[in-house]
Short mmCIF file of C-alpha atoms in Angstrom, two decimals:
data_model
loop_
_atom_site.label_atom_id
_atom_site.label_comp_id
_atom_site.label_asym_id
_atom_site.label_seq_id
_atom_site.Cartn_x
_atom_site.Cartn_y
_atom_site.Cartn_z
CA MET S 217 -19.38 18.61 -37.30
CA LYS S 218 -19.00 19.76 -33.67
CA ARG S 219 -21.30 16.99 -32.50
CA GLU S 220 -19.22 14.37 -34.29
CA ILE S 221 -15.99 15.65 -32.66
CA LEU S 222 -17.55 15.56 -29.19
CA GLY S 223 -18.89 12.05 -29.77
CA VAL S 224 -15.40 10.79 -30.64
CA LEU S 225 -13.98 12.37 -27.46
CA ILE S 226 -16.64 10.79 -25.23
CA ALA S 227 -16.20 7.37 -26.83
CA ALA S 228 -12.43 7.56 -26.41
CA ALA S 229 -12.79 8.44 -22.73
CA CYS S 230 -15.18 5.57 -22.09
CA THR S 231 -13.03 3.06 -23.98
CA ALA S 232 -9.84 4.03 -22.15
CA GLY S 233 -11.53 4.01 -18.78
CA GLY S 234 -12.82 0.57 -17.99
CA SER S 235 -13.88 0.05 -14.43
CA ALA S 236 -11.89 1.46 -11.53
CA VAL S 237 -10.06 -0.85 -9.28
CA ALA S 238 -10.28 -0.24 -5.56
CA ASP S 239 -6.78 0.24 -4.25
CA GLY S 240 -7.35 2.01 -0.95
CA TYR S 241 -6.81 5.54 -2.32
CA ASP S 242 -10.28 6.50 -3.61
CA ASP S 243 -11.75 10.04 -3.60
CA THR S 244 -14.81 9.44 -1.44
CA GLY S 245 -15.61 12.43 0.77
CA ALA S 246 -13.17 14.82 -0.88
CA VAL S 247 -14.16 18.28 -2.18
CA TYR S 248 -12.46 20.04 -5.07
CA ILE S 249 -12.21 23.32 -6.95
CA SER S 250 -11.54 23.43 -10.70
CA PRO S 251 -10.62 26.78 -12.31
CA MET S 252 -10.31 26.28 -16.06
CA ALA S 253 -9.73 28.34 -19.18
CA ASP S 254 -12.00 27.36 -22.06
CA TYR S 255 -12.61 27.95 -25.73
CA THR S 256 -16.15 27.80 -27.07
CA LEU S 257 -17.04 26.62 -30.57
CA LEU S 258 -20.42 28.34 -30.95
CA ASP S 259 -23.38 27.00 -32.86
CA LYS S 260 -22.94 27.96 -36.53
CA ASN S 261 -26.22 29.88 -36.49
CA ARG S 262 -25.21 32.17 -33.63
CA LEU S 263 -24.14 35.72 -34.45
CA PRO S 264 -20.88 36.01 -32.44
CA ASN S 265 -17.52 34.49 -33.22
CA ASN S 266 -15.89 31.67 -31.26
CA ALA S 267 -13.88 32.95 -28.30
CA ALA S 268 -11.94 32.08 -25.19
CA GLY S 269 -13.39 32.34 -21.71
CA TYR S 270 -13.27 30.62 -18.36
CA GLN S 271 -15.29 28.51 -15.99
CA ILE S 272 -14.99 27.43 -12.39
CA GLY S 273 -16.36 24.33 -10.77
CA VAL S 274 -16.84 23.18 -7.18
CA GLY S 275 -17.45 19.48 -6.59
CA TYR S 276 -17.87 16.70 -4.04
CA ASN S 277 -16.88 13.04 -4.43
CA PHE S 278 -19.69 11.06 -2.85
CA MET S 279 -18.57 7.65 -4.18
CA PRO S 280 -15.16 6.21 -5.10
CA ASN S 281 -15.70 6.99 -8.79
CA VAL S 282 -18.60 9.45 -8.82
CA ALA S 283 -18.64 13.19 -8.15
CA ALA S 284 -21.25 15.97 -8.38
CA GLU S 285 -20.07 19.39 -9.57
CA LEU S 286 -21.52 22.90 -9.67
CA ASP S 287 -20.14 24.83 -12.69
CA LEU S 288 -20.29 28.56 -13.37
CA SER S 289 -19.39 29.79 -16.85
CA PRO S 290 -19.86 33.59 -17.38
CA ASN S 291 -18.62 34.37 -20.90
CA ALA S 292 -19.23 37.06 -23.52
CA PHE S 293 -18.76 36.74 -27.29
CA ARG S 294 -18.34 39.68 -29.66
CA ILE S 295 -20.66 40.04 -32.63
CA PRO S 296 -18.57 41.01 -35.68
CA GLY S 297 -19.34 44.37 -37.31
CA THR S 298 -21.02 45.73 -34.20
CA GLY S 299 -19.91 46.89 -30.82
CA ALA S 300 -22.30 44.45 -29.17
CA SER S 301 -21.71 41.03 -27.56
CA GLU S 302 -23.78 38.01 -26.73
CA LYS S 303 -23.46 37.03 -23.05
CA LEU S 304 -23.85 33.36 -22.17
CA ASN S 305 -23.91 32.85 -18.42
CA ALA S 306 -24.31 29.16 -17.61
CA LEU S 307 -24.86 27.56 -14.22
CA SER S 308 -25.01 23.78 -14.28
CA ILE S 309 -24.84 20.73 -12.05
CA ASP S 310 -22.87 17.88 -13.59
CA VAL S 311 -22.28 14.29 -12.52
CA LEU S 312 -18.80 12.89 -13.27
CA TYR S 313 -17.93 9.21 -13.49
CA LYS S 314 -14.17 8.61 -13.23
CA PHE S 315 -12.43 5.55 -14.61
CA LEU S 316 -9.27 3.81 -13.36
CA PRO S 317 -7.80 3.94 -9.83
CA VAL S 318 -6.75 7.19 -8.19
CA THR S 319 -3.09 6.20 -8.42
CA SER S 320 -3.26 5.98 -12.24
CA LEU S 321 -1.32 8.71 -14.01
CA VAL S 322 -4.35 9.55 -16.23
CA ARG S 323 -7.98 9.10 -15.12
CA PRO S 324 -10.51 9.55 -17.95
CA TYR S 325 -14.02 10.61 -16.94
CA ALA S 326 -17.46 11.15 -18.49
CA LEU S 327 -19.90 13.86 -17.42
CA LEU S 328 -23.60 14.54 -17.80
CA GLY S 329 -25.55 17.46 -16.38
CA GLY S 330 -28.01 20.25 -16.76
CA GLY S 331 -28.87 23.69 -15.50
CA ARG S 332 -29.89 27.20 -16.51
CA MET S 333 -28.43 29.63 -19.02
CA THR S 334 -28.94 33.36 -19.35
CA ASP S 335 -28.60 34.32 -23.03
CA GLN S 336 -28.52 38.06 -23.77
CA VAL S 337 -27.70 39.71 -27.10
CA GLY S 338 -26.54 43.33 -26.82
CA GLY S 339 -26.47 45.33 -23.68
CA HIS S 340 -30.16 46.16 -23.59
CA GLY S 341 -31.90 43.06 -24.88
CA PRO S 342 -34.00 40.75 -22.73
CA ASN S 343 -32.27 38.19 -20.44
CA ASN S 344 -33.39 34.91 -21.92
CA ASP S 345 -33.23 32.48 -18.98
CA GLN S 346 -33.45 28.95 -20.39
CA TRP S 347 -32.70 25.31 -19.51
CA LEU S 348 -29.57 23.54 -20.76
CA VAL S 349 -28.14 20.03 -20.82
CA GLU S 350 -24.56 19.06 -21.42
CA ALA S 351 -22.50 15.94 -21.84
CA GLY S 352 -18.84 15.27 -22.45
CA GLY S 353 -15.66 13.75 -21.18
CA GLY S 354 -12.19 14.59 -20.04
CA ALA S 355 -9.15 13.41 -18.17
CA LEU S 356 -7.46 14.09 -14.84
CA ILE S 357 -3.67 13.89 -14.99
CA GLY S 358 -1.99 13.53 -11.62
CA LEU S 359 0.58 16.14 -10.62
CA GLY S 360 2.66 14.78 -7.78
CA ASP S 361 1.52 12.34 -5.11
CA GLN S 362 -2.06 11.09 -5.56
CA THR S 363 -2.30 9.16 -2.29
CA GLY S 364 -2.43 12.00 0.25
CA SER S 365 -5.44 13.95 1.50
CA THR S 366 -4.58 16.92 -0.77
CA ARG S 367 -4.15 16.18 -4.48
CA VAL S 368 -3.56 18.30 -7.57
CA GLN S 369 -4.39 17.27 -11.14
CA LEU S 370 -4.23 18.80 -14.58
CA ARG S 371 -7.78 18.73 -15.98
CA THR S 372 -8.76 18.66 -19.65
CA GLU S 373 -12.36 18.53 -20.86
CA ALA S 374 -14.60 18.73 -23.89
CA LYS S 375 -18.40 18.89 -23.67
CA TYR S 376 -21.44 19.61 -25.79
CA ARG S 377 -23.98 22.04 -24.35
CA LYS S 378 -27.55 22.27 -25.65
CA GLU S 379 -29.61 25.38 -24.90
CA PHE S 380 -33.40 25.07 -25.12
CA ILE S 381 -34.67 28.40 -26.52
CA SER S 382 -37.05 29.45 -29.26
CA ASP S 383 -38.69 32.60 -30.60
CA ALA S 384 -35.87 34.80 -29.25
CA LEU S 385 -34.61 37.73 -31.31
CA PHE S 386 -31.12 37.14 -32.83
CA ILE S 387 -30.82 33.72 -31.17
CA PRO S 388 -31.21 30.52 -33.22
CA HIS S 389 -33.63 27.77 -32.20
CA ASP S 390 -32.11 25.41 -29.60
CA PRO S 391 -28.45 26.13 -30.37
CA GLY S 392 -25.68 23.73 -29.38
CA ASP S 393 -22.10 24.72 -28.50
CA VAL S 394 -18.89 22.76 -27.86
CA ILE S 395 -16.64 23.91 -25.00
CA VAL S 396 -13.02 22.74 -24.75
CA SER S 397 -11.32 23.48 -21.43
CA VAL S 398 -8.04 23.03 -19.61
CA GLY S 399 -7.16 23.90 -16.03
CA LEU S 400 -6.29 22.58 -12.60
CA ASN S 401 -8.20 20.45 -10.13
CA PHE S 402 -7.46 21.04 -6.43
CA MET S 403 -8.82 18.29 -4.17
CA PHE S 404 -9.01 18.48 -0.38
CA GLY S 405 -9.91 15.95 2.30
CA ALA S 406 -9.30 12.83 0.23
CA PRO S 407 -9.21 9.68 2.36
CA THR S 408 -5.92 7.98 2.97
CA PRO S 409 -5.72 4.27 3.69
CA PRO S 410 -4.82 3.13 7.17
CA PRO S 411 -1.26 2.00 7.63
CA PRO S 412 -0.75 -1.63 6.78
CA LYS S 413 -1.34 -3.99 9.61
CA ALA S 414 1.78 -5.14 11.26
CA ALA S 415 2.50 -8.76 10.73
CA PRO S 416 1.40 -10.74 13.76
CA VAL S 417 4.23 -11.47 16.11
CA GLN S 418 4.77 -15.15 16.15
CA GLU S 419 5.72 -16.67 19.42
CA PRO S 420 9.04 -18.45 19.19
CA PRO S 421 8.65 -22.19 19.12
CA PRO S 422 9.20 -23.88 22.44
CA PRO S 423 12.72 -25.08 22.98
CA PRO S 424 13.30 -28.69 22.15
CA PRO S 425 13.25 -31.05 25.09
CA PRO S 426 16.65 -31.65 26.63
CA PRO S 427 18.44 -34.69 25.33
CA PRO S 428 18.16 -37.75 27.51
CA PRO S 429 21.03 -38.19 29.93
CA PRO S 430 23.84 -40.38 28.67
CA PRO S 431 23.73 -43.96 29.79
CA PRO S 432 25.86 -44.75 32.81
CA PRO S 433 29.35 -45.93 31.97
CA PRO S 434 29.76 -49.68 31.89
CA PRO S 435 31.21 -51.17 35.02
CA PRO S 436 34.96 -51.70 34.90
CA PRO S 437 36.08 -55.16 33.94
CA PRO S 438 36.63 -57.40 36.93
CA ASP S 439 40.12 -57.34 38.46
CA SER S 440 40.07 -59.92 41.23
CA ASP S 441 43.58 -59.29 42.58
CA GLY S 442 43.41 -55.49 42.22
CA ASP S 443 46.66 -55.18 40.27
CA GLY S 444 45.12 -52.98 37.56
CA VAL S 445 45.09 -55.75 34.95
CA PRO S 446 41.65 -57.16 34.04
CA ASP S 447 41.09 -60.81 34.81
CA SER S 448 40.51 -61.47 31.10
CA ILE S 449 44.21 -60.90 30.31
CA ASP S 450 45.77 -61.42 33.76
CA GLN S 451 48.30 -64.27 33.40
CA CYS S 452 49.28 -64.11 37.08
CA PRO S 453 46.12 -64.12 39.20
CA ASN S 454 46.32 -63.43 42.93
CA THR S 455 49.32 -61.10 42.63
CA PRO S 456 50.29 -59.80 46.07
CA LYS S 457 48.91 -56.39 46.93
CA GLY S 458 51.30 -53.54 46.16
CA ASP S 459 53.44 -55.42 43.61
CA ARG S 460 54.34 -53.68 40.39
CA VAL S 461 53.03 -55.81 37.56
CA ASP S 462 53.67 -55.94 33.87
CA ALA S 463 51.12 -55.67 31.06
CA VAL S 464 49.82 -59.17 31.72
CA GLY S 465 49.55 -58.88 35.49
CA CYS S 466 52.79 -60.58 36.58
CA THR S 467 55.06 -59.13 39.27
CA ILE S 468 58.01 -57.09 38.03
CA LYS S 469 61.20 -57.63 40.00
CA ASP S 470 64.49 -56.48 38.53
CA GLU S 471 63.89 -57.23 34.88
CA ILE S 472 61.12 -57.34 32.27
CA LYS S 473 61.78 -60.31 30.06
CA LEU S 474 61.03 -60.02 26.37
CA GLU S 475 60.65 -63.60 25.26
CA ARG S 476 60.21 -64.39 21.58
CA VAL S 477 62.04 -61.33 20.22
CA HIS S 478 63.66 -62.61 17.02
CA PHE S 479 66.11 -61.01 14.56
CA ALA S 480 67.24 -61.89 11.09
CA THR S 481 70.31 -64.12 11.05
CA ASP S 482 73.47 -62.23 12.07
CA SER S 483 71.47 -58.96 11.96
CA ALA S 484 69.72 -56.39 14.21
CA GLU S 485 66.63 -56.37 11.97
CA LEU S 486 63.50 -57.29 13.99
CA LEU S 487 61.34 -60.04 12.54
CA PRO S 488 57.52 -59.62 12.36
CA ASP S 489 56.88 -62.34 14.96
CA SER S 490 58.59 -60.09 17.55
CA ILE S 491 55.89 -57.38 17.42
CA GLU S 492 53.53 -58.95 19.99
CA THR S 493 56.29 -59.24 22.57
CA LEU S 494 57.57 -55.73 21.92
CA GLU S 495 54.02 -54.32 22.31
CA TYR S 496 53.80 -56.08 25.66
CA GLY S 497 57.07 -54.42 26.71
CA ALA S 498 55.88 -50.98 25.57
CA ALA S 499 52.55 -51.33 27.42
CA THR S 500 54.36 -52.29 30.63
CA LEU S 501 56.79 -49.36 30.50
CA LYS S 502 53.93 -46.90 29.82
CA LYS S 503 52.39 -47.97 33.14
CA TYR S 504 55.59 -46.93 34.94
CA PRO S 505 57.17 -44.02 33.03
CA GLU S 506 59.35 -43.13 36.03
CA MET S 507 61.39 -46.38 35.77
CA VAL S 508 64.91 -46.05 34.32
CA ILE S 509 65.63 -48.88 31.88
CA GLU S 510 68.71 -50.45 30.40
CA VAL S 511 67.89 -52.39 27.24
CA ARG S 512 70.23 -55.38 27.31
CA GLY S 513 71.24 -57.45 24.29
CA HIS S 514 72.73 -61.00 24.53
CA THR S 515 74.03 -63.63 22.06
CA ASP S 516 75.14 -67.23 22.17
CA SER S 517 78.79 -68.26 21.82
CA THR S 518 78.69 -68.87 18.07
CA GLY S 519 81.28 -66.62 16.39
CA SER S 520 83.97 -64.42 17.87
CA LYS S 521 83.45 -62.51 21.11
CA GLN S 522 84.08 -59.18 19.41
CA HIS S 523 81.53 -59.89 16.71
CA ASN S 524 78.95 -61.05 19.27
CA GLN S 525 79.54 -57.92 21.36
CA VAL S 526 78.85 -55.61 18.42
CA LEU S 527 75.82 -57.64 17.28
CA SER S 528 74.25 -57.62 20.76
CA GLN S 529 74.74 -53.83 21.01
CA HIS S 530 73.01 -53.28 17.68
CA ARG S 531 70.12 -55.54 18.69
CA ALA S 532 69.63 -53.72 22.01
CA GLU S 533 69.60 -50.38 20.16
CA SER S 534 67.06 -51.74 17.64
CA VAL S 535 64.65 -52.72 20.48
CA MET S 536 65.12 -49.38 22.26
CA ARG S 537 64.39 -47.51 19.02
CA TYR S 538 61.19 -49.52 18.52
CA LEU S 539 59.99 -48.73 22.06
CA LYS S 540 60.63 -45.00 21.65
CA ASP S 541 58.93 -44.97 18.27
CA HIS S 542 55.84 -46.48 19.92
CA GLY S 543 55.34 -43.94 22.67
CA VAL S 544 57.58 -45.10 25.48
CA THR S 545 58.96 -42.05 27.37
CA ASN S 546 61.06 -43.76 30.01
CA SER S 547 64.71 -42.86 30.34
CA MET S 548 66.47 -45.70 28.44
CA THR S 549 69.97 -46.75 27.42
CA ALA S 550 71.04 -49.70 25.28
CA LYS S 551 73.94 -52.00 26.08
CA GLY S 552 75.18 -55.20 24.42
CA TYR S 553 76.72 -57.95 26.59
CA GLY S 554 77.61 -60.40 23.80
CA GLU S 555 78.06 -63.95 25.09
CA GLU S 556 79.13 -62.98 28.61
CA MET S 557 75.86 -63.62 30.51
CA PRO S 558 74.36 -66.92 29.31
CA VAL S 559 71.25 -68.30 31.00
CA ALA S 560 71.65 -71.81 29.49
CA SER S 561 74.35 -74.02 28.06
CA ASN S 562 75.71 -73.08 24.66
CA ALA S 563 76.44 -76.76 24.02
CA THR S 564 72.88 -77.47 22.87
CA LYS S 565 70.65 -75.89 20.26
CA GLU S 566 67.95 -75.15 22.81
CA GLY S 567 70.45 -73.52 25.17
CA ARG S 568 71.90 -71.31 22.45
CA GLN S 569 68.35 -70.20 21.53
CA GLN S 570 67.67 -69.16 25.17
CA ASN S 571 70.93 -67.21 25.27
CA ARG S 572 69.99 -65.15 22.20
CA ARG S 573 67.71 -62.68 24.02
CA VAL S 574 66.86 -59.03 24.84
CA SER S 575 65.63 -57.89 28.28
CA LEU S 576 64.61 -54.64 29.99
CA ARG S 577 66.68 -54.18 33.15
CA ILE S 578 65.33 -51.80 35.80
CA VAL S 579 68.31 -49.70 36.87
CA GLY S 580 66.56 -46.74 38.55
CA GLY S 581 63.32 -45.06 39.53
CA PRO S 582 61.01 -45.36 42.51
#
């Protein structure tokens, strides 16, 4: 029955183990000491009763998963009904194969070994010094960190020990015992992996090439007379040097004429066809913001003088409001002159049309 129990334990250890995986924390080169308490299930033909005892092992890990161990097990077992004991002093060398990586919480192992046993019944019998073999399995359960050079594990073990003896008084032929043990495993000098290599420092990429310089600005448009108005829109070429000119390059004297400014009949409402002329006036005044302007409104003689006076005032104010709304900052006033300052005869249709006008009179400034 004891052999069957041990066989199940060994098979379970081997099945759970598998092959160890190298993870940089193996046991190679480490030594260890294993003090353990044990309980021995003696061969049924032996005289003594089963009993507790102890064993101590000293080992060396010469491969990542393989260790060699020297075990000493000096135990005595009482023989019932007598005052005598049977002393079983075993000294063995075992080889352990450990499964799973060191960092696993539980590491099953299998063992196989042999050695010598002194078997003495009673205090005065002969010391029967015989060979033994043993096989079994166990598990190492990590206690704390298992990656440093010093490691501690809880150790459990079960093994079958066969003693080769015959023709000895009170000792059965080739008895076999099962020993179940538990204790601690103290390991010293275990290798630790080197620190991880620092990631290579990558040189920063070279800076991008500077952008190409901007293209040179285009040459200014030609201005043959130097009045500040390009030739393409200059309506008065060859303006004398130093003259103030309007938006189309013509000399400004006392007044900026706003031809083709039209209003709704008998109203100060500007008609859409007046916009081009008003934009011309605004552009000219923006060139000379220091000029002081009087916006003058005029009518023909149709209607009463009083009515024409009021209408011309409203039309002058309408033009001044448009100029201010479109960015003109000059100092400006609006004044209506009615029919008092005609520039043509009111007797003809064409004359009356010329008299209905708005102009920008320069009344101050440099």
